[in-house]
PDB file of N, CA, C and O in Angstrom:
ATOM      1  N   MET A   1     -18.008  61.745  45.779  1.00  0.00           N
ATOM      2  CA  MET A   1     -18.750  61.281  43.883  1.00  0.00           C
ATOM      3  C   MET A   1     -20.102  61.962  43.869  1.00  0.00           C
ATOM      4  O   MET A   1     -20.572  61.823  44.240  1.00  0.00           O
ATOM      5  N   ARG A   2     -19.403  62.538  42.044  1.00  0.00           N
ATOM      6  CA  ARG A   2     -20.702  63.623  42.054  1.00  0.00           C
ATOM      7  C   ARG A   2     -20.768  61.813  41.606  1.00  0.00           C
ATOM      8  O   ARG A   2     -20.958  61.540  40.345  1.00  0.00           O
ATOM      9  N   ILE A   3     -22.867  62.240  41.314  1.00  0.00           N
ATOM     10  CA  ILE A   3     -23.305  60.482  40.128  1.00  0.00           C
ATOM     11  C   ILE A   3     -25.166  61.587  39.833  1.00  0.00           C
ATOM     12  O   ILE A   3     -25.484  62.112  40.919  1.00  0.00           O
ATOM     13  N   LEU A   4     -24.379  61.245  38.929  1.00  0.00           N
ATOM     14  CA  LEU A   4     -26.291  61.846  37.949  1.00  0.00           C
ATOM     15  C   LEU A   4     -27.473  60.420  38.098  1.00  0.00           C
ATOM     16  O   LEU A   4     -26.874  59.679  37.561  1.00  0.00           O
ATOM     17  N   THR A   5     -28.480  61.383  38.323  1.00  0.00           N
ATOM     18  CA  THR A   5     -29.530  60.104  38.447  1.00  0.00           C
ATOM     19  C   THR A   5     -30.917  60.542  37.503  1.00  0.00           C
ATOM     20  O   THR A   5     -30.577  61.609  38.267  1.00  0.00           O
ATOM     21  N   TYR A   6     -31.119  59.971  36.829  1.00  0.00           N
ATOM     22  CA  TYR A   6     -32.006  60.932  35.876  1.00  0.00           C
ATOM     23  C   TYR A   6     -33.787  59.285  34.956  1.00  0.00           C
ATOM     24  O   TYR A   6     -33.118  57.956  36.115  1.00  0.00           O
ATOM     25  N   LYS A   7     -34.135  60.271  34.864  1.00  0.00           N
ATOM     26  CA  LYS A   7     -35.311  59.320  35.210  1.00  0.00           C
ATOM     27  C   LYS A   7     -36.156  59.043  33.127  1.00  0.00           C
ATOM     28  O   LYS A   7     -35.600  59.775  33.043  1.00  0.00           O
ATOM     29  N   ARG A   8     -35.244  57.614  33.482  1.00  0.00           N
ATOM     30  CA  ARG A   8     -36.066  56.939  32.436  1.00  0.00           C
ATOM     31  C   ARG A   8     -36.801  56.927  31.546  1.00  0.00           C
ATOM     32  O   ARG A   8     -37.521  56.154  32.550  1.00  0.00           O
ATOM     33  N   THR A   9     -37.395  57.335  30.420  1.00  0.00           N
ATOM     34  CA  THR A   9     -38.957  57.597  29.753  1.00  0.00           C
ATOM     35  C   THR A   9     -38.533  56.137  28.603  1.00  0.00           C
ATOM     36  O   THR A   9     -39.978  55.603  28.075  1.00  0.00           O
ATOM     37  N   HIS A  10     -37.537  55.104  28.336  1.00  0.00           N
ATOM     38  CA  HIS A  10     -37.397  54.444  26.675  1.00  0.00           C
ATOM     39  C   HIS A  10     -36.530  54.048  27.249  1.00  0.00           C
ATOM     40  O   HIS A  10     -35.695  54.266  27.677  1.00  0.00           O
ATOM     41  N   THR A  11     -36.004  52.419  26.579  1.00  0.00           N
ATOM     42  CA  THR A  11     -35.434  51.848  26.179  1.00  0.00           C
ATOM     43  C   THR A  11     -34.324  52.631  24.694  1.00  0.00           C
ATOM     44  O   THR A  11     -34.810  53.498  24.773  1.00  0.00           O
ATOM     45  N   GLY A  12     -32.577  51.957  24.578  1.00  0.00           N
ATOM     46  CA  GLY A  12     -32.341  52.373  23.493  1.00  0.00           C
ATOM     47  C   GLY A  12     -31.169  53.893  24.142  1.00  0.00           C
ATOM     48  O   GLY A  12     -29.918  54.454  22.642  1.00  0.00           O
ATOM     49  N   ASP A  13     -31.175  54.267  24.594  1.00  0.00           N
ATOM     50  CA  ASP A  13     -30.682  55.209  25.048  1.00  0.00           C
ATOM     51  C   ASP A  13     -29.865  55.451  26.212  1.00  0.00           C
ATOM     52  O   ASP A  13     -30.934  55.593  27.985  1.00  0.00           O
ATOM     53  N   PRO A  14     -28.956  54.619  27.371  1.00  0.00           N
ATOM     54  CA  PRO A  14     -27.835  54.271  26.187  1.00  0.00           C
ATOM     55  C   PRO A  14     -28.459  53.408  25.341  1.00  0.00           C
ATOM     56  O   PRO A  14     -29.104  52.280  25.438  1.00  0.00           O
ATOM     57  N   ASN A  15     -26.662  53.118  24.529  1.00  0.00           N
ATOM     58  CA  ASN A  15     -26.725  52.081  22.832  1.00  0.00           C
ATOM     59  C   ASN A  15     -26.950  50.738  23.869  1.00  0.00           C
ATOM     60  O   ASN A  15     -26.295  50.618  24.615  1.00  0.00           O
ATOM     61  N   ALA A  16     -26.320  49.680  22.540  1.00  0.00           N
ATOM     62  CA  ALA A  16     -26.178  47.939  23.189  1.00  0.00           C
ATOM     63  C   ALA A  16     -24.669  48.443  23.402  1.00  0.00           C
ATOM     64  O   ALA A  16     -24.007  47.861  24.461  1.00  0.00           O
ATOM     65  N   SER A  17     -24.035  48.775  23.192  1.00  0.00           N
ATOM     66  CA  SER A  17     -22.587  49.943  23.486  1.00  0.00           C
ATOM     67  C   SER A  17     -22.078  50.811  24.448  1.00  0.00           C
ATOM     68  O   SER A  17     -20.695  50.810  24.860  1.00  0.00           O
ATOM     69  N   GLY A  18     -23.982  51.219  25.528  1.00  0.00           N
ATOM     70  CA  GLY A  18     -23.579  51.879  26.333  1.00  0.00           C
ATOM     71  C   GLY A  18     -23.137  53.680  26.143  1.00  0.00           C
ATOM     72  O   GLY A  18     -22.607  53.273  26.688  1.00  0.00           O
ATOM     73  N   LEU A  19     -23.104  53.692  25.381  1.00  0.00           N
ATOM     74  CA  LEU A  19     -23.364  54.898  25.108  1.00  0.00           C
ATOM     75  C   LEU A  19     -24.029  55.782  25.150  1.00  0.00           C
ATOM     76  O   LEU A  19     -25.389  55.608  24.508  1.00  0.00           O
ATOM     77  N   PHE A  20     -23.874  57.007  25.898  1.00  0.00           N
ATOM     78  CA  PHE A  20     -24.910  57.589  26.505  1.00  0.00           C
ATOM     79  C   PHE A  20     -24.604  58.442  25.512  1.00  0.00           C
ATOM     80  O   PHE A  20     -24.439  59.183  25.773  1.00  0.00           O
ATOM     81  N   GLY A  21     -26.095  59.078  24.892  1.00  0.00           N
ATOM     82  CA  GLY A  21     -26.251  60.445  23.904  1.00  0.00           C
ATOM     83  C   GLY A  21     -26.959  60.421  22.314  1.00  0.00           C
ATOM     84  O   GLY A  21     -26.496  61.356  21.985  1.00  0.00           O
ATOM     85  N   VAL A  22     -26.411  59.060  22.410  1.00  0.00           N
ATOM     86  CA  VAL A  22     -26.959  58.232  20.871  1.00  0.00           C
ATOM     87  C   VAL A  22     -28.116  58.720  20.655  1.00  0.00           C
ATOM     88  O   VAL A  22     -28.711  59.008  19.276  1.00  0.00           O
ATOM     89  N   SER A  23     -29.322  58.963  20.761  1.00  0.00           N
ATOM     90  CA  SER A  23     -30.510  59.680  21.275  1.00  0.00           C
ATOM     91  C   SER A  23     -30.774  60.785  21.661  1.00  0.00           C
ATOM     92  O   SER A  23     -32.127  61.182  21.113  1.00  0.00           O
ATOM     93  N   ASP A  24     -29.531  61.244  21.802  1.00  0.00           N
ATOM     94  CA  ASP A  24     -30.030  62.876  22.122  1.00  0.00           C
ATOM     95  C   ASP A  24     -30.110  63.146  23.597  1.00  0.00           C
ATOM     96  O   ASP A  24     -31.140  64.134  23.749  1.00  0.00           O
ATOM     97  N   CYS A  25     -31.141  61.910  24.280  1.00  0.00           N
ATOM     98  CA  CYS A  25     -31.425  62.192  25.474  1.00  0.00           C
ATOM     99  C   CYS A  25     -31.100  62.908  26.340  1.00  0.00           C
ATOM    100  O   CYS A  25     -29.658  63.043  26.821  1.00  0.00           O
ATOM    101  N   MET A  26     -31.694  63.344  27.514  1.00  0.00           N
ATOM    102  CA  MET A  26     -30.896  64.077  28.159  1.00  0.00           C
ATOM    103  C   MET A  26     -30.081  65.639  27.655  1.00  0.00           C
ATOM    104  O   MET A  26     -29.308  65.995  28.955  1.00  0.00           O
ATOM    105  N   GLY A  27     -29.565  66.105  26.186  1.00  0.00           N
ATOM    106  CA  GLY A  27     -29.847  67.102  26.270  1.00  0.00           C
ATOM    107  C   GLY A  27     -28.061  67.613  27.382  1.00  0.00           C
ATOM    108  O   GLY A  27     -27.145  66.642  27.678  1.00  0.00           O
ATOM    109  N   ARG A  28     -27.954  68.674  27.419  1.00  0.00           N
ATOM    110  CA  ARG A  28     -27.059  69.216  28.474  1.00  0.00           C
ATOM    111  C   ARG A  28     -26.009  68.665  29.596  1.00  0.00           C
ATOM    112  O   ARG A  28     -26.009  68.570  29.660  1.00  0.00           O
ATOM    113  N   VAL A  29     -27.644  68.263  29.590  1.00  0.00           N
ATOM    114  CA  VAL A  29     -27.603  67.680  31.596  1.00  0.00           C
ATOM    115  C   VAL A  29     -26.763  66.302  30.788  1.00  0.00           C
ATOM    116  O   VAL A  29     -25.638  66.309  32.056  1.00  0.00           O
ATOM    117  N   ARG A  30     -26.262  66.085  30.255  1.00  0.00           N
ATOM    118  CA  ARG A  30     -25.555  64.830  30.432  1.00  0.00           C
ATOM    119  C   ARG A  30     -23.584  65.563  30.275  1.00  0.00           C
ATOM    120  O   ARG A  30     -22.828  64.694  29.831  1.00  0.00           O
ATOM    121  N   ASP A  31     -23.888  66.752  29.595  1.00  0.00           N
ATOM    122  CA  ASP A  31     -22.271  67.596  29.755  1.00  0.00           C
ATOM    123  C   ASP A  31     -21.877  68.420  31.788  1.00  0.00           C
ATOM    124  O   ASP A  31     -21.330  69.335  31.347  1.00  0.00           O
ATOM    125  N   LEU A  32     -23.216  67.356  32.022  1.00  0.00           N
ATOM    126  CA  LEU A  32     -22.789  68.422  33.385  1.00  0.00           C
ATOM    127  C   LEU A  32     -21.565  67.731  34.217  1.00  0.00           C
ATOM    128  O   LEU A  32     -21.034  66.170  33.398  1.00  0.00           O
ATOM    129  N   ASN A  33     -20.694  68.399  35.288  1.00  0.00           N
ATOM    130  CA  ASN A  33     -19.862  67.176  35.484  1.00  0.00           C
ATOM    131  C   ASN A  33     -20.061  66.003  36.196  1.00  0.00           C
ATOM    132  O   ASN A  33     -21.070  66.440  37.492  1.00  0.00           O
ATOM    133  N   TYR A  34     -19.723  65.067  36.049  1.00  0.00           N
ATOM    134  CA  TYR A  34     -20.032  63.598  37.511  1.00  0.00           C
ATOM    135  C   TYR A  34     -19.729  62.546  37.116  1.00  0.00           C
ATOM    136  O   TYR A  34     -18.438  62.560  36.276  1.00  0.00           O
ATOM    137  N   ASP A  35     -18.769  61.989  38.473  1.00  0.00           N
ATOM    138  CA  ASP A  35     -18.577  60.494  37.558  1.00  0.00           C
ATOM    139  C   ASP A  35     -18.965  59.667  37.712  1.00  0.00           C
ATOM    140  O   ASP A  35     -18.350  58.058  37.680  1.00  0.00           O
ATOM    141  N   ALA A  36     -20.648  59.085  37.340  1.00  0.00           N
ATOM    142  CA  ALA A  36     -21.566  58.195  37.763  1.00  0.00           C
ATOM    143  C   ALA A  36     -22.309  58.463  37.604  1.00  0.00           C
ATOM    144  O   ALA A  36     -23.055  59.356  37.737  1.00  0.00           O
ATOM    145  N   VAL A  37     -23.147  57.831  37.034  1.00  0.00           N
ATOM    146  CA  VAL A  37     -25.517  57.674  36.447  1.00  0.00           C
ATOM    147  C   VAL A  37     -25.575  56.859  36.466  1.00  0.00           C
ATOM    148  O   VAL A  37     -25.260  56.015  36.628  1.00  0.00           O
ATOM    149  N   ILE A  38     -26.810  57.332  37.454  1.00  0.00           N
ATOM    150  CA  ILE A  38     -28.038  56.137  37.595  1.00  0.00           C
ATOM    151  C   ILE A  38     -29.318  56.511  36.396  1.00  0.00           C
ATOM    152  O   ILE A  38     -30.113  57.173  36.686  1.00  0.00           O
ATOM    153  N   GLY A  39     -29.368  55.936  35.651  1.00  0.00           N
ATOM    154  CA  GLY A  39     -30.517  55.357  35.403  1.00  0.00           C
ATOM    155  C   GLY A  39     -31.998  54.559  35.583  1.00  0.00           C
ATOM    156  O   GLY A  39     -31.734  53.613  35.788  1.00  0.00           O
ATOM    157  N   ILE A  40     -32.881  55.113  35.972  1.00  0.00           N
ATOM    158  CA  ILE A  40     -34.173  55.457  36.815  1.00  0.00           C
ATOM    159  C   ILE A  40     -35.151  54.652  36.069  1.00  0.00           C
ATOM    160  O   ILE A  40     -35.765  56.140  35.550  1.00  0.00           O
ATOM    161  N   GLY A  41     -36.241  53.468  35.630  1.00  0.00           N
ATOM    162  CA  GLY A  41     -37.324  54.163  34.772  1.00  0.00           C
ATOM    163  C   GLY A  41     -38.412  54.636  35.918  1.00  0.00           C
ATOM    164  O   GLY A  41     -38.635  55.117  36.942  1.00  0.00           O
ATOM    165  N   GLY A  42     -38.792  55.969  35.121  1.00  0.00           N
ATOM    166  CA  GLY A  42     -40.033  56.313  35.158  1.00  0.00           C
ATOM    167  C   GLY A  42     -40.594  55.980  35.486  1.00  0.00           C
ATOM    168  O   GLY A  42     -41.464  54.875  35.704  1.00  0.00           O
ATOM    169  N   ILE A  43     -42.119  56.554  35.767  1.00  0.00           N
ATOM    170  CA  ILE A  43     -43.602  55.760  36.574  1.00  0.00           C
ATOM    171  C   ILE A  43     -44.641  55.937  35.601  1.00  0.00           C
ATOM    172  O   ILE A  43     -46.160  54.670  35.223  1.00  0.00           O
ATOM    173  N   GLY A  44     -44.130  56.440  33.903  1.00  0.00           N
ATOM    174  CA  GLY A  44     -45.651  56.704  33.797  1.00  0.00           C
ATOM    175  C   GLY A  44     -46.377  55.465  32.210  1.00  0.00           C
ATOM    176  O   GLY A  44     -45.242  54.840  32.416  1.00  0.00           O
ATOM    177  N   ALA A  45     -47.027  56.095  30.733  1.00  0.00           N
ATOM    178  CA  ALA A  45     -46.740  54.464  30.312  1.00  0.00           C
ATOM    179  C   ALA A  45     -46.134  54.254  30.182  1.00  0.00           C
ATOM    180  O   ALA A  45     -46.088  53.003  29.236  1.00  0.00           O
ATOM    181  N   GLU A  46     -45.222  55.027  28.927  1.00  0.00           N
ATOM    182  CA  GLU A  46     -44.433  54.278  28.734  1.00  0.00           C
ATOM    183  C   GLU A  46     -43.206  53.924  29.018  1.00  0.00           C
ATOM    184  O   GLU A  46     -43.008  52.615  28.249  1.00  0.00           O
ATOM    185  N   PRO A  47     -42.938  54.174  29.979  1.00  0.00           N
ATOM    186  CA  PRO A  47     -41.912  53.359  31.825  1.00  0.00           C
ATOM    187  C   PRO A  47     -42.271  51.850  31.350  1.00  0.00           C
ATOM    188  O   PRO A  47     -41.727  50.644  30.468  1.00  0.00           O
ATOM    189  N   ARG A  48     -43.451  51.956  31.745  1.00  0.00           N
ATOM    190  CA  ARG A  48     -44.133  50.836  31.933  1.00  0.00           C
ATOM    191  C   ARG A  48     -44.471  50.313  30.479  1.00  0.00           C
ATOM    192  O   ARG A  48     -44.067  48.985  30.873  1.00  0.00           O
ATOM    193  N   SER A  49     -44.553  50.476  28.917  1.00  0.00           N
ATOM    194  CA  SER A  49     -44.841  49.256  27.921  1.00  0.00           C
ATOM    195  C   SER A  49     -43.159  49.290  27.670  1.00  0.00           C
ATOM    196  O   SER A  49     -43.287  48.106  27.216  1.00  0.00           O
ATOM    197  N   TYR A  50     -41.863  49.051  28.638  1.00  0.00           N
ATOM    198  CA  TYR A  50     -40.953  48.998  28.181  1.00  0.00           C
ATOM    199  C   TYR A  50     -40.297  48.265  29.167  1.00  0.00           C
ATOM    200  O   TYR A  50     -39.280  47.672  29.443  1.00  0.00           O
ATOM    201  N   ARG A  51     -41.381  48.565  30.599  1.00  0.00           N
ATOM    202  CA  ARG A  51     -40.747  47.535  31.482  1.00  0.00           C
ATOM    203  C   ARG A  51     -39.736  47.314  32.252  1.00  0.00           C
ATOM    204  O   ARG A  51     -39.155  47.246  33.085  1.00  0.00           O
ATOM    205  N   ILE A  52     -39.411  49.019  32.218  1.00  0.00           N
ATOM    206  CA  ILE A  52     -39.092  49.125  32.996  1.00  0.00           C
ATOM    207  C   ILE A  52     -39.901  50.498  34.377  1.00  0.00           C
ATOM    208  O   ILE A  52     -38.570  50.603  34.833  1.00  0.00           O
ATOM    209  N   ASP A  53     -40.534  50.456  34.780  1.00  0.00           N
ATOM    210  CA  ASP A  53     -40.902  51.750  35.768  1.00  0.00           C
ATOM    211  C   ASP A  53     -40.594  51.508  36.666  1.00  0.00           C
ATOM    212  O   ASP A  53     -40.799  49.655  37.233  1.00  0.00           O
ATOM    213  N   GLY A  54     -40.272  52.553  37.247  1.00  0.00           N
ATOM    214  CA  GLY A  54     -39.578  52.187  39.170  1.00  0.00           C
ATOM    215  C   GLY A  54     -38.763  51.028  38.900  1.00  0.00           C
ATOM    216  O   GLY A  54     -38.327  51.326  40.301  1.00  0.00           O
ATOM    217  N   LYS A  55     -37.865  51.269  37.691  1.00  0.00           N
ATOM    218  CA  LYS A  55     -36.424  49.836  37.485  1.00  0.00           C
ATOM    219  C   LYS A  55     -35.276  50.776  38.041  1.00  0.00           C
ATOM    220  O   LYS A  55     -35.350  51.827  37.081  1.00  0.00           O
ATOM    221  N   ILE A  56     -34.649  50.515  38.414  1.00  0.00           N
ATOM    222  CA  ILE A  56     -32.629  50.786  38.333  1.00  0.00           C
ATOM    223  C   ILE A  56     -32.534  50.261  37.289  1.00  0.00           C
ATOM    224  O   ILE A  56     -32.494  48.737  37.329  1.00  0.00           O
ATOM    225  N   THR A  57     -31.996  50.210  36.256  1.00  0.00           N
ATOM    226  CA  THR A  57     -31.629  50.531  34.830  1.00  0.00           C
ATOM    227  C   THR A  57     -30.342  50.181  34.323  1.00  0.00           C
ATOM    228  O   THR A  57     -30.251  48.955  33.101  1.00  0.00           O
ATOM    229  N   TRP A  58     -29.983  51.056  34.443  1.00  0.00           N
ATOM    230  CA  TRP A  58     -28.732  51.337  34.114  1.00  0.00           C
ATOM    231  C   TRP A  58     -28.075  52.583  35.372  1.00  0.00           C
ATOM    232  O   TRP A  58     -27.680  53.349  35.588  1.00  0.00           O
ATOM    233  N   VAL A  59     -26.903  51.956  35.320  1.00  0.00           N
ATOM    234  CA  VAL A  59     -25.560  52.282  35.397  1.00  0.00           C
ATOM    235  C   VAL A  59     -24.064  52.557  35.014  1.00  0.00           C
ATOM    236  O   VAL A  59     -23.756  51.040  34.271  1.00  0.00           O
ATOM    237  N   GLY A  60     -23.223  53.575  35.197  1.00  0.00           N
ATOM    238  CA  GLY A  60     -22.897  53.722  34.649  1.00  0.00           C
ATOM    239  C   GLY A  60     -21.234  54.453  35.694  1.00  0.00           C
ATOM    240  O   GLY A  60     -21.367  55.438  35.518  1.00  0.00           O
ATOM    241  N   VAL A  61     -19.961  54.053  34.970  1.00  0.00           N
ATOM    242  CA  VAL A  61     -18.989  54.937  35.773  1.00  0.00           C
ATOM    243  C   VAL A  61     -17.401  55.630  35.523  1.00  0.00           C
ATOM    244  O   VAL A  61     -17.379  54.205  33.942  1.00  0.00           O
ATOM    245  N   SER A  62     -17.081  56.485  35.653  1.00  0.00           N
ATOM    246  CA  SER A  62     -16.230  57.352  35.121  1.00  0.00           C
ATOM    247  C   SER A  62     -16.708  57.126  33.471  1.00  0.00           C
ATOM    248  O   SER A  62     -15.817  56.805  32.611  1.00  0.00           O
ATOM    249  N   PRO A  63     -17.410  58.528  33.534  1.00  0.00           N
ATOM    250  CA  PRO A  63     -17.354  58.625  32.195  1.00  0.00           C
ATOM    251  C   PRO A  63     -15.976  59.461  31.145  1.00  0.00           C
ATOM    252  O   PRO A  63     -15.635  60.075  31.790  1.00  0.00           O
ATOM    253  N   ASN A  64     -16.449  59.089  29.772  1.00  0.00           N
ATOM    254  CA  ASN A  64     -15.884  59.416  28.944  1.00  0.00           C
ATOM    255  C   ASN A  64     -16.384  60.269  28.020  1.00  0.00           C
ATOM    256  O   ASN A  64     -17.217  59.444  27.718  1.00  0.00           O
ATOM    257  N   LYS A  65     -16.188  61.561  28.099  1.00  0.00           N
ATOM    258  CA  LYS A  65     -17.427  62.539  27.252  1.00  0.00           C
ATOM    259  C   LYS A  65     -16.414  62.452  25.920  1.00  0.00           C
ATOM    260  O   LYS A  65     -15.595  63.096  25.445  1.00  0.00           O
ATOM    261  N   SER A  66     -17.294  63.310  24.870  1.00  0.00           N
ATOM    262  CA  SER A  66     -16.568  63.046  23.034  1.00  0.00           C
ATOM    263  C   SER A  66     -17.988  64.712  22.124  1.00  0.00           C
ATOM    264  O   SER A  66     -19.243  64.009  22.654  1.00  0.00           O
ATOM    265  N   PHE A  67     -17.818  64.191  21.442  1.00  0.00           N
ATOM    266  CA  PHE A  67     -18.811  65.340  20.980  1.00  0.00           C
ATOM    267  C   PHE A  67     -18.958  64.858  18.748  1.00  0.00           C
ATOM    268  O   PHE A  67     -17.477  64.674  18.670  1.00  0.00           O
ATOM    269  N   GLY A  68     -19.736  65.223  18.395  1.00  0.00           N
ATOM    270  CA  GLY A  68     -19.993  65.009  16.558  1.00  0.00           C
ATOM    271  C   GLY A  68     -20.658  66.038  16.745  1.00  0.00           C
ATOM    272  O   GLY A  68     -21.247  66.358  16.928  1.00  0.00           O
ATOM    273  N   PRO A  69     -21.908  65.597  16.324  1.00  0.00           N
ATOM    274  CA  PRO A  69     -22.982  65.523  15.863  1.00  0.00           C
ATOM    275  C   PRO A  69     -23.766  66.028  16.656  1.00  0.00           C
ATOM    276  O   PRO A  69     -25.275  66.419  15.707  1.00  0.00           O
ATOM    277  N   TRP A  70     -23.958  65.232  17.321  1.00  0.00           N
ATOM    278  CA  TRP A  70     -25.033  65.783  18.633  1.00  0.00           C
ATOM    279  C   TRP A  70     -25.507  66.705  19.002  1.00  0.00           C
ATOM    280  O   TRP A  70     -24.100  67.927  18.851  1.00  0.00           O
ATOM    281  N   THR A  71     -25.980  68.097  19.589  1.00  0.00           N
ATOM    282  CA  THR A  71     -25.934  68.719  20.447  1.00  0.00           C
ATOM    283  C   THR A  71     -25.295  68.944  21.179  1.00  0.00           C
ATOM    284  O   THR A  71     -24.438  69.861  21.686  1.00  0.00           O
ATOM    285  N   SER A  72     -25.189  67.822  22.171  1.00  0.00           N
ATOM    286  CA  SER A  72     -24.477  67.688  23.420  1.00  0.00           C
ATOM    287  C   SER A  72     -23.451  66.882  23.269  1.00  0.00           C
ATOM    288  O   SER A  72     -23.399  65.798  22.544  1.00  0.00           O
ATOM    289  N   SER A  73     -22.467  65.791  24.194  1.00  0.00           N
ATOM    290  CA  SER A  73     -21.739  65.775  24.724  1.00  0.00           C
ATOM    291  C   SER A  73     -21.671  63.923  23.863  1.00  0.00           C
ATOM    292  O   SER A  73     -23.378  63.703  24.850  1.00  0.00           O
ATOM    293  N   VAL A  74     -20.983  62.267  23.659  1.00  0.00           N
ATOM    294  CA  VAL A  74     -21.749  61.391  24.227  1.00  0.00           C
ATOM    295  C   VAL A  74     -21.148  60.727  25.138  1.00  0.00           C
ATOM    296  O   VAL A  74     -19.285  61.826  24.684  1.00  0.00           O
ATOM    297  N   VAL A  75     -21.643  59.708  25.499  1.00  0.00           N
ATOM    298  CA  VAL A  75     -20.316  59.551  27.104  1.00  0.00           C
ATOM    299  C   VAL A  75     -20.543  58.332  27.108  1.00  0.00           C
ATOM    300  O   VAL A  75     -21.234  57.303  26.260  1.00  0.00           O
ATOM    301  N   ALA A  76     -19.102  58.269  27.666  1.00  0.00           N
ATOM    302  CA  ALA A  76     -19.213  56.241  27.126  1.00  0.00           C
ATOM    303  C   ALA A  76     -17.998  55.878  28.651  1.00  0.00           C
ATOM    304  O   ALA A  76     -18.146  57.273  29.229  1.00  0.00           O
ATOM    305  N   PHE A  77     -18.191  55.381  29.597  1.00  0.00           N
ATOM    306  CA  PHE A  77     -18.078  54.788  30.567  1.00  0.00           C
ATOM    307  C   PHE A  77     -17.384  53.531  30.924  1.00  0.00           C
ATOM    308  O   PHE A  77     -17.435  52.812  29.986  1.00  0.00           O
ATOM    309  N   ASP A  78     -16.083  53.693  31.518  1.00  0.00           N
ATOM    310  CA  ASP A  78     -14.994  52.423  31.928  1.00  0.00           C
ATOM    311  C   ASP A  78     -15.314  51.571  31.719  1.00  0.00           C
ATOM    312  O   ASP A  78     -15.888  50.367  31.726  1.00  0.00           O
ATOM    313  N   ARG A  79     -17.610  51.310  32.783  1.00  0.00           N
ATOM    314  CA  ARG A  79     -17.450  50.537  33.427  1.00  0.00           C
ATOM    315  C   ARG A  79     -19.443  50.752  33.010  1.00  0.00           C
ATOM    316  O   ARG A  79     -20.023  51.902  33.312  1.00  0.00           O
ATOM    317  N   SER A  80     -19.810  50.563  32.736  1.00  0.00           N
ATOM    318  CA  SER A  80     -21.226  49.863  31.858  1.00  0.00           C
ATOM    319  C   SER A  80     -22.647  48.982  32.541  1.00  0.00           C
ATOM    320  O   SER A  80     -21.624  48.098  31.664  1.00  0.00           O
ATOM    321  N   GLU A  81     -23.296  49.044  32.972  1.00  0.00           N
ATOM    322  CA  GLU A  81     -24.285  47.894  33.095  1.00  0.00           C
ATOM    323  C   GLU A  81     -25.210  48.050  33.490  1.00  0.00           C
ATOM    324  O   GLU A  81     -25.976  49.873  33.836  1.00  0.00           O
ATOM    325  N   GLY A  82     -26.606  47.594  32.846  1.00  0.00           N
ATOM    326  CA  GLY A  82     -28.172  46.950  32.933  1.00  0.00           C
ATOM    327  C   GLY A  82     -29.065  47.472  30.946  1.00  0.00           C
ATOM    328  O   GLY A  82     -28.056  47.167  30.572  1.00  0.00           O
ATOM    329  N   THR A  83     -29.249  47.610  31.922  1.00  0.00           N
ATOM    330  CA  THR A  83     -31.078  47.566  30.425  1.00  0.00           C
ATOM    331  C   THR A  83     -30.644  48.578  29.248  1.00  0.00           C
ATOM    332  O   THR A  83     -30.284  49.678  28.687  1.00  0.00           O
ATOM    333  N   HIS A  84     -29.490  48.567  28.131  1.00  0.00           N
ATOM    334  CA  HIS A  84     -28.960  49.381  27.164  1.00  0.00           C
ATOM    335  C   HIS A  84     -30.199  49.140  26.366  1.00  0.00           C
ATOM    336  O   HIS A  84     -30.668  50.338  25.373  1.00  0.00           O
ATOM    337  N   VAL A  85     -30.959  48.568  25.688  1.00  0.00           N
ATOM    338  CA  VAL A  85     -31.783  48.474  24.454  1.00  0.00           C
ATOM    339  C   VAL A  85     -32.930  48.133  24.722  1.00  0.00           C
ATOM    340  O   VAL A  85     -33.120  47.682  25.563  1.00  0.00           O
TER     341      VAL A  85
END
């Protein structure tokens, strides 16, 4: 299983519906080939302000990528749990 682990600096991407990329965060990284995503809050001032610093905040499994007005794909997941907003 390929897992993308990324540092979150803010909330809102993924959004309340669990769509990853609606704020165009992570750009082309969203287009990489993976089976699951784990979002972990960074340790700087911005993640601290959102109270996500150092925490596993979001997990998405079985991605379904689609393209729209964004620079890279927007990704929905068969299963998604965590702090979306």
